[in-house]
C-alpha cells in the first residue's frame, strides 16, 4: 500500500511539474536586456520583432515602469506606448509570442500579427490550464475621440502555429481551444482591475497561451499619445 501511495505521489508531482496554469512573469517583475532596450522575461514587443519590416518597426514601445498601483505585488509594471511612423500610428503592443512586422499597412493581418513561435522559447508560452477568466490591472489612456478603445486578448491553443489576428493567417493554425477578449474599454481613471472570461470552443487541453495587449483595438488606430500600463495578470479557475 505504501509503495502504491509513493508511486501515486510521484505521478502527481510529475503531472504538476509538467503542467502550467499561470502565465510566467505575469507580474512583470523580471526584465532582460535586448537590443535597443528591455523587455519583460517571457514577453516581447517591437524590439524583438520578426518579419521583413522588423527593422522598420523596431522601437522601444514597451518599457519598465515603477508607476504601480497601491497594493501591487511588486515594484514594476509594464507600459506600452503608441507612436507615429510617417504619419501612421504604430500602436503599443506586448505579447507572450512574437510580433511579426511583414507589411507597411498596419491593417494587413497577413503580414502584421502576434504569433506563437514554437521553435524559440523566448516567444512562446507553454500553458496547459483551462481557466474561467483572465484578470489583470490596467491603467489606460486613449486620446482618439472616434476610436478610444484598448485591447486585451488571450488565445489558448494546441501544439503548433497560431497568430493574432487570425483572420488572414499565414500558416496552418493549431486548434483554438478558448479565447478571452476585451476591446470595449476607454481611458481609465487610474488603475482598474479587469476580468475577461474565456469562451471555449473545444474540450481539448491547450499547449500554449498567446496573450497580447494593445493600445488600440484597431491596427493603426488610435493616437500617438496613447499608452497602457499593465500589471498583476492572473488566470482564474
Short mmCIF file of C-alpha atoms in Angstrom, two decimals:
data_model
loop_
_atom_site.label_atom_id
_atom_site.label_comp_id
_atom_site.label_asym_id
_atom_site.label_seq_id
_atom_site.Cartn_x
_atom_site.Cartn_y
_atom_site.Cartn_z
CA UNK A 1 0.00 0.00 0.00
CA UNK A 2 2.80 2.42 0.93
CA UNK A 3 4.55 1.60 -2.35
CA UNK A 4 1.35 2.33 -4.26
CA UNK A 5 0.89 5.66 -2.48
CA UNK A 6 4.50 6.60 -3.21
CA UNK A 7 4.03 5.85 -6.89
CA UNK A 8 0.79 7.85 -6.89
CA UNK A 9 2.51 10.80 -5.19
CA UNK A 10 5.38 10.74 -7.66
CA UNK A 11 2.97 10.63 -10.59
CA UNK A 12 1.02 13.57 -9.17
CA UNK A 13 4.20 15.58 -8.67
CA UNK A 14 5.33 14.77 -12.22
CA UNK A 15 1.98 15.92 -13.63
CA UNK A 16 2.13 19.12 -11.58
CA UNK A 17 5.67 19.85 -12.72
CA UNK A 18 4.71 19.45 -16.38
CA UNK A 19 1.52 21.50 -16.08
CA UNK A 20 1.44 25.27 -16.34
CA UNK A 21 -1.68 27.04 -15.13
CA UNK A 22 -0.40 30.64 -14.90
CA UNK A 23 1.46 32.80 -17.40
CA UNK A 24 5.10 33.20 -16.41
CA UNK A 25 6.21 36.62 -15.13
CA UNK A 26 2.68 38.00 -15.27
CA UNK A 27 3.52 40.49 -12.52
CA UNK A 28 6.27 41.94 -14.77
CA UNK A 29 8.95 41.97 -12.08
CA UNK A 30 11.63 40.26 -14.19
CA UNK A 31 13.19 42.09 -17.15
CA UNK A 32 16.03 41.36 -19.54
CA UNK A 33 18.19 43.47 -21.82
CA UNK A 34 17.56 43.17 -25.56
CA UNK A 35 18.99 45.18 -28.42
CA UNK A 36 17.63 48.71 -28.01
CA UNK A 37 16.18 48.40 -24.52
CA UNK A 38 14.49 45.96 -22.14
CA UNK A 39 11.57 43.53 -22.28
CA UNK A 40 9.86 41.51 -19.53
CA UNK A 41 11.06 37.90 -19.38
CA UNK A 42 8.73 35.71 -21.48
CA UNK A 43 7.07 38.78 -23.05
CA UNK A 44 8.09 40.73 -26.15
CA UNK A 45 7.40 43.78 -28.28
CA UNK A 46 8.78 45.55 -31.36
CA UNK A 47 12.46 45.41 -30.34
CA UNK A 48 12.48 41.65 -30.97
CA UNK A 49 10.01 41.51 -33.86
CA UNK A 50 10.28 39.12 -36.79
CA UNK A 51 9.30 39.75 -40.41
CA UNK A 52 10.58 41.60 -43.46
CA UNK A 53 9.88 45.02 -41.89
CA UNK A 54 11.21 44.14 -38.43
CA UNK A 55 13.94 46.79 -38.65
CA UNK A 56 11.38 49.42 -39.65
CA UNK A 57 9.05 48.75 -36.72
CA UNK A 58 11.90 48.33 -34.23
CA UNK A 59 11.39 50.89 -31.45
CA UNK A 60 11.15 50.94 -27.67
CA UNK A 61 7.38 50.99 -27.21
CA UNK A 62 7.46 48.71 -24.15
CA UNK A 63 9.22 49.95 -21.01
CA UNK A 64 9.58 49.04 -17.35
CA UNK A 65 7.72 51.42 -15.04
CA UNK A 66 7.53 51.95 -11.28
CA UNK A 67 4.13 53.66 -11.60
CA UNK A 68 2.39 50.74 -9.91
CA UNK A 69 -0.98 50.74 -8.20
CA UNK A 70 -1.43 50.80 -4.44
CA UNK A 71 -1.30 47.21 -3.18
CA UNK A 72 0.65 45.84 -6.15
CA UNK A 73 2.55 42.60 -5.59
CA UNK A 74 5.86 44.12 -6.77
CA UNK A 75 7.62 47.33 -7.69
CA UNK A 76 7.42 47.18 -11.50
CA UNK A 77 4.75 47.11 -14.17
CA UNK A 78 4.83 47.17 -17.98
CA UNK A 79 3.95 50.23 -20.05
CA UNK A 80 3.23 50.15 -23.78
CA UNK A 81 3.04 53.33 -25.86
CA UNK A 82 1.88 54.23 -29.36
CA UNK A 83 3.95 56.29 -31.81
CA UNK A 84 3.70 57.83 -35.26
CA UNK A 85 5.68 56.41 -38.20
CA UNK A 86 5.49 58.64 -41.29
CA UNK A 87 2.04 59.74 -40.25
CA UNK A 88 0.83 56.22 -39.45
CA UNK A 89 0.07 55.09 -35.91
CA UNK A 90 2.03 52.14 -34.57
CA UNK A 91 0.02 51.07 -31.56
CA UNK A 92 1.72 49.87 -28.39
CA UNK A 93 1.88 46.08 -28.40
CA UNK A 94 3.06 43.46 -25.89
CA UNK A 95 2.69 39.70 -26.28
CA UNK A 96 3.76 36.33 -24.91
CA UNK A 97 4.51 35.41 -28.52
CA UNK A 98 6.46 37.37 -31.12
CA UNK A 99 5.37 40.38 -33.16
CA UNK A 100 5.66 39.94 -36.91
CA UNK A 101 6.18 43.05 -38.99
CA UNK A 102 5.58 41.90 -42.53
CA UNK A 103 3.66 44.76 -44.12
CA UNK A 104 3.77 48.55 -44.20
CA UNK A 105 -0.02 48.58 -43.93
CA UNK A 106 -0.96 48.34 -40.25
CA UNK A 107 -4.28 46.69 -41.05
CA UNK A 108 -2.72 43.93 -43.18
CA UNK A 109 -3.30 40.91 -40.94
CA UNK A 110 -1.46 38.64 -43.37
CA UNK A 111 1.79 40.45 -42.55
CA UNK A 112 1.30 42.10 -39.16
CA UNK A 113 0.32 39.93 -36.24
CA UNK A 114 1.46 38.35 -32.97
CA UNK A 115 2.34 34.68 -33.20
CA UNK A 116 3.37 31.73 -31.08
CA UNK A 117 6.89 30.83 -32.21
CA UNK A 118 7.16 27.22 -31.06
CA UNK A 119 10.79 26.98 -32.20
CA UNK A 120 12.03 29.69 -29.82
CA UNK A 121 11.23 29.55 -26.11
CA UNK A 122 11.63 33.34 -25.85
CA UNK A 123 8.49 33.76 -27.94
CA UNK A 124 6.04 31.15 -26.74
CA UNK A 125 4.17 30.50 -23.50
CA UNK A 126 3.55 26.84 -22.62
CA UNK A 127 0.19 26.60 -20.92
CA UNK A 128 -2.00 23.62 -20.03
CA UNK A 129 -4.74 25.10 -17.85
CA UNK A 130 -8.40 25.65 -18.67
CA UNK A 131 -9.12 28.87 -16.74
CA UNK A 132 -12.50 30.53 -16.39
CA UNK A 133 -11.17 34.04 -16.90
CA UNK A 134 -8.14 36.31 -17.13
CA UNK A 135 -7.81 39.07 -14.54
CA UNK A 136 -5.41 42.00 -14.87
CA UNK A 137 -4.79 45.53 -13.61
CA UNK A 138 -4.81 48.21 -16.33
CA UNK A 139 -4.23 51.96 -16.45
CA UNK A 140 -5.10 53.20 -19.93
CA UNK A 141 -5.23 56.42 -21.88
CA UNK A 142 -6.71 56.58 -25.39
CA UNK A 143 -6.87 60.08 -26.88
CA UNK A 144 -8.82 59.44 -30.08
CA UNK A 145 -12.44 60.58 -29.88
CA UNK A 146 -13.53 58.27 -32.70
CA UNK A 147 -11.65 55.13 -31.61
CA UNK A 148 -10.51 55.37 -27.98
CA UNK A 149 -10.56 51.65 -27.15
CA UNK A 150 -7.72 49.48 -25.84
CA UNK A 151 -7.43 45.73 -26.38
CA UNK A 152 -6.74 42.63 -24.30
CA UNK A 153 -6.73 39.23 -25.99
CA UNK A 154 -5.75 35.72 -24.97
CA UNK A 155 -5.90 32.57 -27.09
CA UNK A 156 -5.40 29.11 -25.65
CA UNK A 157 -4.38 26.80 -28.48
CA UNK A 158 -2.95 23.42 -29.38
CA UNK A 159 0.62 22.38 -30.08
CA UNK A 160 1.58 24.33 -33.17
CA UNK A 161 1.37 27.61 -35.04
CA UNK A 162 -1.12 30.27 -34.00
CA UNK A 163 -1.44 34.01 -34.66
CA UNK A 164 -3.48 37.01 -33.57
CA UNK A 165 -5.24 38.42 -35.60
CA UNK A 166 -6.01 35.10 -37.29
CA UNK A 167 -8.39 36.37 -39.98
CA UNK A 168 -5.66 36.15 -42.63
CA UNK A 169 -3.36 33.52 -41.16
CA UNK A 170 -0.11 32.81 -42.94
CA UNK A 171 0.13 29.18 -41.89
CA UNK A 172 -1.99 26.24 -40.77
CA UNK A 173 -3.35 27.24 -37.38
CA UNK A 174 -3.32 24.83 -34.47
CA UNK A 175 -6.60 24.18 -32.73
CA UNK A 176 -8.14 27.17 -30.95
CA UNK A 177 -9.36 25.91 -27.60
CA UNK A 178 -10.51 29.12 -25.95
CA UNK A 179 -10.46 32.88 -26.39
CA UNK A 180 -10.72 35.79 -23.96
CA UNK A 181 -11.07 39.25 -25.47
CA UNK A 182 -11.89 42.72 -24.21
CA UNK A 183 -11.87 45.66 -26.60
CA UNK A 184 -14.53 48.00 -25.27
CA UNK A 185 -12.67 49.92 -22.55
CA UNK A 186 -11.76 53.59 -22.76
CA UNK A 187 -9.38 55.74 -20.73
CA UNK A 188 -9.43 54.74 -17.08
CA UNK A 189 -9.30 56.95 -14.00
CA UNK A 190 -6.11 55.44 -12.62
CA UNK A 191 -5.64 51.70 -12.15
CA UNK A 192 -8.64 49.46 -12.83
CA UNK A 193 -8.91 45.70 -12.38
CA UNK A 194 -10.46 43.97 -15.40
CA UNK A 195 -11.77 40.42 -15.63
CA UNK A 196 -12.14 38.87 -19.08
CA UNK A 197 -13.96 35.49 -19.35
CA UNK A 198 -12.74 32.70 -21.59
CA UNK A 199 -15.11 31.30 -24.20
CA UNK A 200 -14.30 27.67 -25.01
CA UNK A 201 -14.73 26.10 -28.41
CA UNK A 202 -13.03 22.77 -27.63
CA UNK A 203 -12.72 20.27 -24.79
CA UNK A 204 -9.03 19.74 -25.56
CA UNK A 205 -6.21 20.59 -23.20
CA UNK A 206 -4.18 23.57 -24.50
CA UNK A 207 -0.44 23.55 -25.12
CA UNK A 208 0.19 27.29 -25.40
CA UNK A 209 -1.28 30.66 -24.45
CA UNK A 210 -0.93 33.64 -26.78
CA UNK A 211 -1.70 36.71 -24.65
CA UNK A 212 -1.49 40.24 -26.08
CA UNK A 213 -2.16 43.82 -25.00
CA UNK A 214 -2.52 46.75 -27.44
CA UNK A 215 -3.14 50.47 -27.03
CA UNK A 216 -5.89 50.33 -29.64
CA UNK A 217 -8.35 47.69 -30.78
CA UNK A 218 -7.78 48.61 -34.44
CA UNK A 219 -4.33 48.05 -36.01
CA UNK A 220 -3.10 51.51 -36.98
CA UNK A 221 -5.87 53.11 -34.93
CA UNK A 222 -5.77 55.48 -32.02
CA UNK A 223 -3.34 58.31 -31.39
CA UNK A 224 0.43 58.57 -31.00
CA UNK A 225 -0.03 59.68 -27.38
CA UNK A 226 -1.95 56.55 -26.31
CA UNK A 227 -0.48 54.38 -23.55
CA UNK A 228 -1.34 51.42 -21.34
CA UNK A 229 0.12 50.25 -18.03
CA UNK A 230 -0.29 46.52 -17.28
CA UNK A 231 0.32 44.65 -14.02
CA UNK A 232 -0.50 41.59 -11.93
CA UNK A 233 -2.24 39.41 -14.51
CA UNK A 234 -3.58 36.05 -13.35
CA UNK A 235 -5.71 33.21 -14.62
CA UNK A 236 -8.82 32.46 -12.57
CA UNK A 237 -10.09 28.91 -12.04
#
